[in-house]
Coordinates of C-alpha atoms in Angstrom, one line a residue:
Chain A
X1 CA 16.8 25.0 -22.3
X2 CA 16.8 23.6 -25.8
X3 CA 13.6 23.6 -27.8
X4 CA 12.3 20.1 -28.3
X5 CA 9.4 19.0 -30.3
X6 CA 8.9 15.8 -28.3
X7 CA 9.5 14.7 -24.8
X8 CA 11.1 11.4 -24.0
X9 CA 9.8 8.9 -21.4
X10 CA 12.5 9.8 -18.8
X11 CA 11.4 13.4 -19.0
X12 CA 7.8 12.3 -18.4
X13 CA 8.8 10.4 -15.3
X14 CA 10.8 13.4 -14.1
X15 CA 7.9 15.7 -14.7
X16 CA 5.5 13.4 -12.9
X17 CA 8.0 13.2 -9.9
X18 CA 8.6 16.9 -10.0
X19 CA 4.9 17.7 -9.7
X20 CA 4.4 15.0 -7.0
X21 CA 7.1 16.9 -5.1
X22 CA 5.4 20.2 -5.8
X23 CA 2.1 19.0 -4.4
X24 CA 4.0 17.7 -1.3
X25 CA 5.6 21.1 -0.8
X26 CA 2.4 22.9 -1.3
X27 CA 0.7 20.7 1.3
X28 CA 3.3 21.1 4.0
X29 CA 4.0 24.9 3.7
X30 CA 2.3 26.6 6.6
X31 CA -1.4 25.9 6.6
X32 CA -4.4 27.8 7.9
X33 CA -7.0 26.0 9.9
X34 CA -10.2 27.7 9.0
X35 CA -12.8 25.3 10.4
X36 CA -13.3 21.6 10.8
X37 CA -10.8 18.9 10.5
X38 CA -9.3 19.8 7.1
X39 CA -6.6 22.5 7.0
X40 CA -6.4 24.8 4.0
X41 CA -3.1 24.8 2.1
X42 CA -1.9 25.5 -1.4
X43 CA -2.3 21.8 -2.0
X44 CA -5.3 21.9 -4.3
X45 CA -3.6 24.7 -6.3
X46 CA -0.7 22.3 -7.0
X47 CA -3.0 19.3 -7.7
X48 CA -5.1 21.1 -10.3
X49 CA -1.9 22.7 -11.7
X50 CA -0.4 19.2 -12.2
X51 CA -3.4 18.4 -14.4
X52 CA -3.3 21.8 -16.2
X53 CA 0.4 21.6 -16.8
X54 CA 0.9 17.9 -17.7
X55 CA -2.4 16.8 -19.1
X56 CA -4.8 14.1 -17.8
X57 CA -2.6 11.0 -17.7
X58 CA 0.6 12.5 -16.3
X59 CA -1.3 14.8 -13.9
X60 CA -3.3 11.8 -12.6
X61 CA 0.0 9.9 -12.1
X62 CA 1.6 12.8 -10.3
X63 CA -1.1 12.9 -7.7
X64 CA -1.1 9.1 -7.3
X65 CA 2.7 9.2 -6.8
X66 CA 2.2 12.0 -4.2
X67 CA -0.3 9.8 -2.3
X68 CA 2.0 6.8 -2.5
X69 CA 5.0 8.6 -1.2
X70 CA 3.0 10.0 1.7
X71 CA 1.5 6.5 2.4
X72 CA 5.1 5.1 2.5
X73 CA 5.8 7.3 5.5
X74 CA 7.2 10.5 4.2
X75 CA 5.4 13.3 6.1
X76 CA 3.9 15.2 3.2
X77 CA 0.2 15.1 3.8
X78 CA -1.3 18.4 5.0
X79 CA -0.3 19.2 8.5
X80 CA 2.9 17.1 8.2
X81 CA 1.0 13.8 8.5
X82 CA 2.1 10.6 6.8
X83 CA 1.6 6.9 6.6
X84 CA -1.2 4.6 5.7
X85 CA -3.2 5.8 8.7
X86 CA -4.1 8.9 6.9
X87 CA -5.5 6.9 4.0
X88 CA -8.0 5.4 6.3
X89 CA -8.7 8.6 8.2
X90 CA -11.7 10.9 7.7
X91 CA -9.9 13.2 5.2
X92 CA -8.8 10.4 2.9
X93 CA -11.7 11.1 0.5
X94 CA -10.1 14.5 -0.4
X95 CA -6.8 12.8 -1.2
X96 CA -8.4 10.4 -3.7
X97 CA -10.6 13.1 -5.2
X98 CA -7.4 15.0 -6.0
X99 CA -6.2 12.4 -8.5
X100 CA -9.5 12.4 -10.5
X101 CA -9.7 16.2 -10.3
X102 CA -6.2 16.5 -11.8
X103 CA -7.1 14.1 -14.5
X104 CA -10.3 16.0 -15.5
X105 CA -8.6 19.4 -15.3
X106 CA -5.9 18.0 -17.6
X107 CA -8.4 16.5 -20.0
X108 CA -10.2 19.9 -20.4
X109 CA -7.0 21.9 -20.7
X110 CA -5.3 19.6 -23.2
X111 CA -8.3 19.7 -25.4
X112 CA -8.2 23.5 -25.6
X113 CA -6.5 25.1 -28.6
X114 CA -2.8 25.9 -27.8
X115 CA -3.3 29.7 -28.1
X116 CA -6.0 29.5 -25.4
X117 CA -3.8 27.4 -23.1
X118 CA -1.2 30.1 -23.2
X119 CA -3.5 33.1 -22.8
X120 CA -6.9 32.3 -21.5
X121 CA -6.9 32.6 -17.7
X122 CA -10.8 32.4 -17.5
X123 CA -11.0 29.1 -19.4
X124 CA -8.3 27.4 -17.3
X125 CA -9.9 28.8 -14.2
X126 CA -13.2 27.2 -15.1
X127 CA -11.5 23.9 -15.9
X128 CA -10.0 23.9 -12.4
X129 CA -13.2 24.9 -10.7
X130 CA -15.3 22.3 -12.5
X131 CA -12.8 19.6 -11.7
X132 CA -12.6 20.4 -8.0
X133 CA -16.3 20.8 -7.7
X134 CA -17.0 17.4 -9.4
X135 CA -14.3 15.3 -7.8
X136 CA -12.5 16.9 -4.7
X137 CA -15.6 18.0 -2.9
X138 CA -17.8 15.0 -3.6
X139 CA -15.0 12.5 -2.7
X140 CA -14.1 14.6 0.3
X141 CA -17.6 14.7 1.6
X142 CA -18.0 10.9 1.0
X143 CA -14.9 10.4 3.1
X144 CA -16.3 12.5 6.0
X145 CA -19.6 10.6 5.8
X146 CA -18.1 7.1 5.9
X147 CA -15.2 7.8 8.2
X148 CA -16.4 10.5 10.5
X149 CA -19.9 9.4 11.0
X150 CA -21.4 12.6 9.5
X151 CA -24.6 12.9 7.5
X152 CA -24.2 14.2 3.9
X153 CA -25.8 17.5 5.1
X154 CA -23.2 17.9 7.9
X155 CA -20.3 17.0 5.6
X156 CA -21.6 19.6 3.2
X157 CA -21.6 22.2 6.0
X158 CA -17.9 21.5 6.6
X159 CA -17.0 21.3 2.9
X160 CA -18.5 24.6 1.9
X161 CA -16.0 26.4 4.1
X162 CA -13.4 25.6 1.4
X163 CA -15.3 27.0 -1.5
X164 CA -14.0 30.6 -1.3
X165 CA -10.4 29.3 -0.9
X166 CA -11.1 27.2 -4.0
X167 CA -12.0 30.1 -6.1
X168 CA -8.9 32.0 -5.1
X169 CA -6.6 29.0 -5.6
X170 CA -8.0 28.4 -9.0
X171 CA -7.5 31.9 -10.1
X172 CA -3.8 31.6 -9.0
X173 CA -3.7 28.2 -10.8
X174 CA -4.9 29.6 -14.0
X175 CA -2.5 32.6 -13.9
X176 CA 0.4 30.2 -13.2
X177 CA -0.6 27.6 -15.8
X178 CA -0.9 30.1 -18.6
X179 CA 2.5 31.6 -17.7
X180 CA 3.9 28.0 -17.6
X181 CA 2.6 27.1 -21.0
X182 CA 4.0 30.3 -22.5
X183 CA 7.4 29.5 -20.9
X184 CA 7.3 25.8 -22.1
X185 CA 5.0 25.8 -25.2
X186 CA 5.7 22.1 -25.8
X187 CA 4.8 20.9 -22.3
X188 CA 1.6 19.3 -23.6
X189 CA 2.9 18.5 -27.1
X190 CA 3.1 14.8 -26.9
X191 CA -0.5 14.0 -26.1
X192 CA 0.2 11.6 -23.3
X193 CA -1.3 8.3 -24.3
X194 CA 0.0 5.4 -22.1
X195 CA 3.4 7.0 -21.7
X196 CA 4.8 3.9 -20.2
X197 CA 4.3 1.8 -23.4
X198 CA 4.9 4.4 -26.0
X199 CA 8.6 5.3 -26.1
X200 CA 9.9 7.0 -29.3
X201 CA 13.3 5.9 -30.4
X202 CA 15.9 8.3 -29.1
X203 CA 16.6 11.1 -31.6
Chain B
X1 CA 13.3 24.1 7.4
X2 CA 11.6 20.7 7.5
X3 CA 14.2 18.8 5.5
X4 CA 15.4 16.9 8.5
X5 CA 12.1 15.2 8.9
X6 CA 11.7 14.5 5.2
X7 CA 14.2 11.7 5.2
X8 CA 11.4 9.5 6.6
X9 CA 11.1 8.2 10.1
X10 CA 13.0 5.0 9.7
X11 CA 14.9 3.9 12.8
X12 CA 17.4 1.1 12.2
X13 CA 17.1 -1.7 14.7
X14 CA 17.1 -5.5 15.0
X15 CA 13.7 -6.3 16.5
X16 CA 11.5 -9.0 15.0
X17 CA 9.5 -6.1 13.4
X18 CA 12.6 -4.9 11.7
X19 CA 13.5 -8.3 10.3
X20 CA 10.0 -8.9 9.0
X21 CA 9.7 -8.1 5.3
X22 CA 7.4 -5.1 4.4
X23 CA 4.9 -7.4 2.6
X24 CA 3.4 -9.1 5.8
X25 CA 3.5 -5.8 7.7
X26 CA 1.6 -4.0 5.0
X27 CA -0.9 -6.8 4.9
X28 CA -1.4 -6.8 8.7
X29 CA -1.9 -3.1 8.7
X30 CA -4.5 -3.3 6.0
X31 CA -6.3 -6.1 7.9
X32 CA -6.3 -4.1 11.2
X33 CA -7.5 -1.0 9.4
X34 CA -10.5 -2.9 7.8
X35 CA -11.4 -4.6 11.1
X36 CA -11.2 -1.3 13.1
X37 CA -13.2 0.6 10.6
X38 CA -15.9 -2.2 10.1
X39 CA -16.5 -2.9 13.8
X40 CA -17.8 0.1 15.7
X41 CA -16.7 -1.0 19.2
X42 CA -15.1 1.5 21.6
X43 CA -13.5 -1.3 23.5
X44 CA -11.9 -2.6 20.4
X45 CA -10.5 0.8 19.6
X46 CA -9.0 1.1 23.1
X47 CA -7.6 -2.4 22.8
X48 CA -6.0 -1.5 19.4
X49 CA -4.6 1.6 21.0
X50 CA -3.0 -0.3 23.8
X51 CA -1.6 -2.8 21.3
X52 CA -0.2 0.0 19.2
X53 CA 1.5 1.5 22.2
X54 CA 3.1 -1.8 23.1
X55 CA 4.4 -2.1 19.5
X56 CA 5.8 1.5 19.8
X57 CA 7.7 0.5 22.9
X58 CA 8.9 -2.8 21.5
X59 CA 10.0 -1.5 18.1
X60 CA 12.4 1.0 19.8
X61 CA 10.7 3.8 17.9
X62 CA 10.6 5.8 21.0
X63 CA 7.8 7.5 23.0
X64 CA 9.0 10.9 21.8
X65 CA 8.5 10.0 18.1
X66 CA 5.1 8.5 18.9
X67 CA 4.0 11.7 20.7
X68 CA 5.3 13.8 17.9
X69 CA 3.3 11.7 15.4
X70 CA 0.2 11.9 17.5
X71 CA 0.6 15.7 17.8
X72 CA 0.4 16.0 14.1
X73 CA -3.2 14.6 14.2
X74 CA -4.1 16.2 17.5
X75 CA -6.1 19.0 16.1
X76 CA -8.1 16.7 13.8
X77 CA -8.6 14.2 16.5
X78 CA -9.8 16.8 19.0
X79 CA -12.2 18.5 16.6
X80 CA -13.5 15.1 15.4
X81 CA -13.9 13.9 19.0
X82 CA -15.7 17.0 20.2
X83 CA -18.0 17.0 17.2
X84 CA -18.9 13.3 17.7
X85 CA -19.6 13.8 21.4
X86 CA -21.9 16.7 20.5
X87 CA -23.6 15.0 17.6
X88 CA -23.6 11.3 18.7
X89 CA -22.3 9.9 21.9
X90 CA -19.1 9.5 23.9
X91 CA -18.9 5.9 22.8
X92 CA -18.8 6.9 19.1
X93 CA -16.2 9.5 19.8
X94 CA -13.9 7.1 21.7
X95 CA -14.3 4.6 18.9
X96 CA -13.5 6.9 16.0
X97 CA -10.7 8.9 17.7
X98 CA -9.3 5.7 19.2
X99 CA -9.3 4.0 15.7
X100 CA -7.6 7.0 14.2
X101 CA -4.9 7.2 16.8
X102 CA -4.3 3.5 16.8
X103 CA -4.0 3.3 13.0
X104 CA -1.6 6.2 12.9
X105 CA 0.6 4.5 15.5
X106 CA 0.5 1.2 13.7
X107 CA 1.4 2.9 10.5
X108 CA 4.2 4.8 12.1
X109 CA 5.6 1.6 13.7
X110 CA 5.6 0.1 10.2
X111 CA 7.4 3.2 8.9
X112 CA 9.9 3.2 11.7
X113 CA 10.8 -0.4 11.2
X114 CA 10.9 -0.4 7.4
X115 CA 13.6 1.2 5.3
X116 CA 12.3 3.2 2.4
X117 CA 14.5 1.1 0.0
X118 CA 12.9 -2.1 1.2
X119 CA 9.5 -0.6 0.8
X120 CA 10.4 0.4 -2.7
X121 CA 11.5 -3.1 -3.5
X122 CA 8.3 -4.5 -2.2
X123 CA 6.3 -2.0 -4.2
X124 CA 8.2 -3.1 -7.4
X125 CA 7.4 -6.8 -6.5
X126 CA 3.8 -6.1 -5.8
X127 CA 3.4 -4.3 -9.1
X128 CA 4.8 -7.2 -11.2
X129 CA 1.3 -8.7 -11.9
X130 CA 0.2 -5.4 -13.4
X131 CA 3.0 -5.5 -16.0
X132 CA 0.6 -6.9 -18.7
X133 CA -1.6 -3.8 -18.2
X134 CA 1.2 -1.4 -19.1
X135 CA 2.6 -0.8 -15.6
X136 CA 6.3 -0.8 -15.5
X137 CA 7.4 -1.5 -11.9
X138 CA 11.0 -0.2 -12.5
X139 CA 9.7 3.1 -13.8
X140 CA 7.3 3.4 -10.8
X141 CA 10.3 2.8 -8.5
X142 CA 12.3 5.4 -10.4
X143 CA 9.5 7.9 -10.2
X144 CA 9.3 7.2 -6.5
X145 CA 12.9 7.9 -5.8
X146 CA 13.0 10.9 -8.0
X147 CA 10.0 12.4 -6.1
X148 CA 11.8 11.7 -2.8
X149 CA 14.8 13.6 -4.0
X150 CA 12.8 16.4 -5.5
X151 CA 10.9 17.3 -2.3
X152 CA 13.8 18.9 -0.4
X153 CA 14.9 20.6 -3.6
X154 CA 11.5 22.0 -4.3
X155 CA 11.1 23.2 -0.7
X156 CA 14.4 25.1 -1.1
X157 CA 13.2 26.7 -4.4
X158 CA 9.9 27.6 -2.7
X159 CA 11.8 29.5 0.0
X160 CA 14.0 31.2 -2.5
X161 CA 11.1 32.4 -4.6
X162 CA 9.3 33.6 -1.5
X163 CA 12.3 35.5 -0.4
X164 CA 12.7 37.0 -3.9
X165 CA 9.0 38.1 -3.9
X166 CA 9.3 39.6 -0.4
X167 CA 12.5 41.5 -1.5
X168 CA 10.5 43.0 -4.3
X169 CA 7.6 43.8 -2.0
X170 CA 5.4 41.4 -3.8
X171 CA 4.7 38.9 -1.0
X172 CA 1.0 39.2 -1.6
X173 CA 1.1 38.5 -5.3
X174 CA 0.5 34.9 -6.2
X175 CA 2.0 35.4 -9.6
X176 CA 5.3 36.7 -8.2
X177 CA 5.5 33.9 -5.6
X178 CA 4.2 30.9 -7.5
X179 CA 5.1 31.4 -11.2
X180 CA 8.9 31.3 -10.8
X181 CA 8.6 28.3 -8.4
X182 CA 6.6 26.3 -10.9
X183 CA 8.7 27.3 -13.9
X184 CA 11.8 26.1 -12.0
X185 CA 10.2 22.9 -11.0
X186 CA 9.5 22.1 -14.7
X187 CA 13.0 23.3 -15.8
X188 CA 14.5 21.0 -13.2
X189 CA 12.4 18.1 -14.2
X190 CA 13.4 18.5 -17.8
X191 CA 17.0 18.7 -16.9
X192 CA 16.6 15.5 -14.9
X193 CA 14.8 13.9 -17.8
X194 CA 17.7 14.8 -20.1
X195 CA 20.3 13.5 -17.7
X196 CA 18.4 10.2 -17.3
X197 CA 18.0 9.9 -21.0
X198 CA 21.7 10.5 -21.6
X199 CA 22.4 7.6 -19.2
X200 CA 19.8 5.4 -20.8
X201 CA 17.8 5.2 -17.5
X202 CA 14.0 5.0 -17.9
X203 CA 14.2 4.4 -21.6
X204 CA 12.7 1.2 -23.1

C-alpha cells in the first residue's frame, strides 16, 4: 500500500461503496432478537464506524448508499429484508437516523487532533455514543410512533432495550476506528468538502 | 453463505409489469404507500393485500418467493400485531400489519420485475435535476454498482476473519474479529480506487 498524501475522487467513491457494503454485511450477519420489532446486529457498529473512519460527508454518503441499495431490492436490511416496503415500515426511522448519526460522529472525529484519532479510544467512544443518542434513537422512536401507533413513552420502552448493546458496540467501534487510523494515517487527510466537485488534477 | 440471494430477486419475464419502465412503477409504489399509511382503514389494508397477491401471481414471481419474502418480516409483523391488539384493537392491528405485508409484497413485485441495471439507469435519470447542486449521477451509479460488487466480497472477508479469530481462540474478542475485517475493507477500497483512477473512471 503506497503512502499517499491525498486521495483521489475514485478512491472516495470506492471507500463510500466499501463502507456501504460493510454496513450491509454487518446488518445481515446473524442477528439477535432481544425484544420488540428491531433485531440487534452489528449494524450500528458499522454505521458509526463509517463516520469515524471517513468523516462526516463520506460517512453520511456511505449510509445513504446502503439505504438506497437496500431500497432497490437487495436484501441487506437487518433480518434480510429489502425493498421500498422497509422504508415505510415501523423501523424506517432507525435507518434514516443512521445517516445523520454517521455524519455527526464523523464531524466530531475529524475535528479531533490526529494523535487523538489514532490513540484515544474514550474520545471516539463518546463521539459514537453521543451521535447514536442524538440521532438513531430519536429518529427510531419517531418512526415507531408514526408507523406503529405507539406513544412516545411506549416507543421509549422499546428503544431503551438497545442502550446496553449500544455501549458495547461503541466500545468496539472506538477500538477498531483507532486501529484503522493507525493503519491508514491519511484516511481523513483530505478534509472531505463536496468531494464530488473538488477533484485534484491527477498527480 | 447468503451470496446466492444477494444477486437481487429479479425474475426475467415478459409480462406488462416487466415491460413497464421503473419510473412509473416507483411512482405507483410511492402513491400506494402514502395512501395506505394516511388512511387507517382495515378494509383498505386487506384490499391492498389481495391486490398485491394478484400482482404476485400475475408477475410470475412465484408464491414461493412471496412466502419467503413475507417470512423475513414475519417476526416483526407478529410482534407488531400482537402489540397492537393488546394496546389498541383488532382493527388497528389488521390495518397496520396488512399495510406492512401489502407494501412489502408490492415492493418485491417491483423488484422481481425490474432488473437492477434498469433501476440504476432510472436513478441516474432521476438525479439529473440535482446536477447543479453538485450531485453527479454517473458517480452515484458507479458507487451503486461498486457497493453491489463489494457486498459478497465483504461477506467472504467477514467469514475469513471470523475463522481466523476462532482458530486463534479469540472468537469473543471484537478486536480480533473486527479490526482485520475493517482494515481489509479499506485496503480493498483503496486498491479499487487506484484501479478506477488508472482507467480514468470516476475522475472529472
